[in-house]
Coordinates of C-alpha atoms in Angstrom, one line a residue:
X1 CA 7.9 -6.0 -11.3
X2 CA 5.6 -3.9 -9.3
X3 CA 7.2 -1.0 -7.4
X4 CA 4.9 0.4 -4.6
X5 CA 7.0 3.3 -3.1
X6 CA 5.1 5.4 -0.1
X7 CA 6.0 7.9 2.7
X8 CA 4.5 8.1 6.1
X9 CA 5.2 11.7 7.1
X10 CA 8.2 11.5 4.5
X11 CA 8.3 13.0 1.3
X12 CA 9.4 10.9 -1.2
X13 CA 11.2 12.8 -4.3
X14 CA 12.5 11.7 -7.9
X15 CA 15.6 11.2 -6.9
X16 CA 14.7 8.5 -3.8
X17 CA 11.8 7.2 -6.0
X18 CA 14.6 6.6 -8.9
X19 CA 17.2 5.2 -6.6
X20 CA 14.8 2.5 -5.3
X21 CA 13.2 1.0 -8.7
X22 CA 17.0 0.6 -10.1
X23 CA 17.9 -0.9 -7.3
X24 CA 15.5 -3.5 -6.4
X25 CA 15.1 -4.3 -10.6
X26 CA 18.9 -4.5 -10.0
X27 CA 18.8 -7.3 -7.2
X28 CA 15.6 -9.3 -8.6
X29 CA 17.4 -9.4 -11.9
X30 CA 20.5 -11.0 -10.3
X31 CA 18.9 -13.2 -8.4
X32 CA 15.3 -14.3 -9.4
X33 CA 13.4 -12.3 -12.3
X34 CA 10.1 -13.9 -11.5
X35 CA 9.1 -11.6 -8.5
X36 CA 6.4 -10.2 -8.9
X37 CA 5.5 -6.8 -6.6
X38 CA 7.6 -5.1 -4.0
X39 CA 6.0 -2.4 -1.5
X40 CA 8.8 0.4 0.3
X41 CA 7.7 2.4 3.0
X42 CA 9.7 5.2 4.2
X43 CA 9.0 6.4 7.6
X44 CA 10.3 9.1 10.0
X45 CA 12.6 6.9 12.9
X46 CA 11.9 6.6 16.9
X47 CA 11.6 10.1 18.1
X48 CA 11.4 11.9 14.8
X49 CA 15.3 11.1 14.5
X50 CA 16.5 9.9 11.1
X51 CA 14.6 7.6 9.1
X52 CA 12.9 4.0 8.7
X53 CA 12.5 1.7 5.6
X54 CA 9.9 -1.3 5.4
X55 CA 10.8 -3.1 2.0
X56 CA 8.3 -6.5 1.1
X57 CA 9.3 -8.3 -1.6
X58 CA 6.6 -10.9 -3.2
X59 CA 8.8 -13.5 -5.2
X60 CA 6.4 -16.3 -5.8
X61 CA 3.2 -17.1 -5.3
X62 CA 2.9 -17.4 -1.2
X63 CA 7.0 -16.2 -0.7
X64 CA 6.9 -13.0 0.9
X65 CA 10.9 -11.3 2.1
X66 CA 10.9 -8.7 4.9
X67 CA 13.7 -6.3 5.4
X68 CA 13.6 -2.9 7.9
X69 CA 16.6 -0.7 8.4
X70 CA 16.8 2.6 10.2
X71 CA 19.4 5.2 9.2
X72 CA 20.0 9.0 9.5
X73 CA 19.2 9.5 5.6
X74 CA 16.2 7.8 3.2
X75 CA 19.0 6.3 1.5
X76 CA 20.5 4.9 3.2
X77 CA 17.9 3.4 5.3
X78 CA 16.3 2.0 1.9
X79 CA 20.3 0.7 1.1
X80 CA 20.2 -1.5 4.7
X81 CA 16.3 -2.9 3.8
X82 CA 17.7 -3.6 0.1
X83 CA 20.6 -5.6 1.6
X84 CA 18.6 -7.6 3.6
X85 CA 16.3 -8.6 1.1
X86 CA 19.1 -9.2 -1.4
X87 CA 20.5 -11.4 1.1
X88 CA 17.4 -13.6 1.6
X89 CA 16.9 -14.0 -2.0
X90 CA 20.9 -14.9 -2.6
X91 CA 20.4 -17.4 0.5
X92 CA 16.7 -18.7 -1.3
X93 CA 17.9 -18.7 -5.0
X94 CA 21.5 -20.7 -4.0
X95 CA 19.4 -23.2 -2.1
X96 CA 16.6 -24.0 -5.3
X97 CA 20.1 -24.6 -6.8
X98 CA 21.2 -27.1 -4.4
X99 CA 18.3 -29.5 -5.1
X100 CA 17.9 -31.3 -8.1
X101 CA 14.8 -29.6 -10.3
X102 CA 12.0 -32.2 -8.3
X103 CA 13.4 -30.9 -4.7
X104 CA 13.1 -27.2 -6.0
X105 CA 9.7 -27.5 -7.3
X106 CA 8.9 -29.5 -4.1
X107 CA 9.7 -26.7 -1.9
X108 CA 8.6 -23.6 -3.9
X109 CA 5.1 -25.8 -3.5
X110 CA 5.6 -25.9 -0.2
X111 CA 5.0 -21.8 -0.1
X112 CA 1.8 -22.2 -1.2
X113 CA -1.1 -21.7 1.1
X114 CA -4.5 -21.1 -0.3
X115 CA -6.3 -21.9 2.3
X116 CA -4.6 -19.6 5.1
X117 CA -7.2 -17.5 6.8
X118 CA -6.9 -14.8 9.6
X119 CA -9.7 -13.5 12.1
X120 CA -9.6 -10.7 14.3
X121 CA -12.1 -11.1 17.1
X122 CA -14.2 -8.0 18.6
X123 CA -13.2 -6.5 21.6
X124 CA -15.9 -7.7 23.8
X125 CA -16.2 -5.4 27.0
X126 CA -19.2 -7.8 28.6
X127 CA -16.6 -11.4 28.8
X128 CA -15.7 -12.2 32.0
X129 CA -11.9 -11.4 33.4
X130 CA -9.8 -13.6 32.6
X131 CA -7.1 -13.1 35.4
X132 CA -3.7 -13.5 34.6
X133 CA -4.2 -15.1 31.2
X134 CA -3.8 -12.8 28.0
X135 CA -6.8 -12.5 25.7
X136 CA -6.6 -14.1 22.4
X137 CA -7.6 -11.4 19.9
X138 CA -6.2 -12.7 16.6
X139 CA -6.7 -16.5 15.2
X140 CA -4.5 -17.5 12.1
X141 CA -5.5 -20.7 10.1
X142 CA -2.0 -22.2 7.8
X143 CA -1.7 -25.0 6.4
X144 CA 1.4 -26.5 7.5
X145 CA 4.4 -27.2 5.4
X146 CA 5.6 -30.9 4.9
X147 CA 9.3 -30.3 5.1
X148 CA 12.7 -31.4 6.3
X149 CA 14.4 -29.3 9.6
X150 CA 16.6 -27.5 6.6
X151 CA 13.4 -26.5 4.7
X152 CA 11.7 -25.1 7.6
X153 CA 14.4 -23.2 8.7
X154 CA 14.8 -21.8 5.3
X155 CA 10.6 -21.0 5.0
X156 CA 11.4 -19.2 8.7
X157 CA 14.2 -16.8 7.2
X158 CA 12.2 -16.4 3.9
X159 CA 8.8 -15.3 6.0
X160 CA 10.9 -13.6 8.6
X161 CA 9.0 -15.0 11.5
X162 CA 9.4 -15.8 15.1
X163 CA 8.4 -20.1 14.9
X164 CA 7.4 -22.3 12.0
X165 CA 5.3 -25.2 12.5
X166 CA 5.7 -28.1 10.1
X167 CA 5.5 -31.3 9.6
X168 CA 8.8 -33.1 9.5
X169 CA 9.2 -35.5 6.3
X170 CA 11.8 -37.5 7.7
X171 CA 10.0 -38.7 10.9
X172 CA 6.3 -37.7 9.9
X173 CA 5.6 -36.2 13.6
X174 CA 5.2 -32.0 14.1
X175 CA 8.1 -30.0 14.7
X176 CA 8.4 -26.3 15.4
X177 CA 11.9 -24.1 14.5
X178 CA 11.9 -20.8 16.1
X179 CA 14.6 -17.8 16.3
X180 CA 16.0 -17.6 19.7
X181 CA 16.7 -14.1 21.4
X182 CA 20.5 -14.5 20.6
X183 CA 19.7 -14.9 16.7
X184 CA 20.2 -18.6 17.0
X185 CA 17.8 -21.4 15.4
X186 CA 15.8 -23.4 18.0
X187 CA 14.6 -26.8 16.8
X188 CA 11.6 -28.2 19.5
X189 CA 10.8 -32.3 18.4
X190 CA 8.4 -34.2 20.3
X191 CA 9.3 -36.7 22.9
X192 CA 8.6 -40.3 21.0
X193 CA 6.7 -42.6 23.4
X194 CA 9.1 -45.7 25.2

């Protein structure tokens, strides 16, 4: 595996360097030994008090796991990111085990998006006012998953995202699962016509 290790106003020494390839070769090889790159950024925290850590994690191809900590030491910091990821993967590995081997291969397909685009529009000072309504200055093109409620709940912890739109395989309409402010899963279905 890949290990990308950088420091935004940090110096990173042997010693943190050392601490975080062990232990991120130590969770992949528990838990899935195909990943394939990993990126940690240390950073200073808010108000140049203690420290932050950005780990990313690229499992497979299109399966991306966030984790951020802050902590008074690099070390710790990194130690809280780790954990996060390491939970992700355990919660991502136990469910591939869950389904039989045509379920698993379904779903790790399911992570695949060739075709996703992103475009950031120019800041146009000429366009009219648009009042009250916020500007759109970012468009993202996805394609969207064919999964059950379970699956896309799983795909939202996995991309550690705010919603997921997909298309539900049991009833073929859209639905959208989002993380509520209290941490909780919200599951929006359309309204079926009388």
């Amino acid at each position: 595996m890949d290990i990308q290790i950088s420091g935004h106003q940090v110096t990173t020494g042997d010693a943190l360097k050392g601490h975080v390839t062990d232990r991120l070769q130590g969770i992949v090889d528990k838990y899935f030994s195909r990943a394939i790159w990993s990126d940690v950024t240390f950073g200073r925290g808010p108000h140049d008090n203690g420290f932050s850590c950005d780990v990313i994690v690229g499992v497979t191809k299109g399966v991306v796991l966030k984790g951020r900590h802050e902590a008074q030491d690099a070390h710790l910091a990194f130690d809280g990111a780790a954990g996060k990821i390491e939970k992700q993967l355990r919660r991502y590995t136990r469910r591939l085990k869950a389904h039989n081997a045509s379920d698993a291969i379904a779903v790790e397909e399911q992570f695949e998006f060739q075709n996703a685009g992103y475009t950031l529009f120019q800041d146009q000072q000429d366009a009219e006012e648009a009042g009250d309504a916020p500007l759109i200055i970012a468009e993202t093109r996805v394609d969207v998953p064919d999964a059950s409620v379970s699956d896309a709940v799983m795909m939202l912890d996995l991309r550690n995202t705010a919603a997921l739109l997909f298309k539900n395989s049991g009833t073929g309409a859209y639905n959208m699962v989002y993380r509520r402010g209290d941490g909780t899963i919200g599951w929006v279905e359309p309204q079926r016509a009388a």
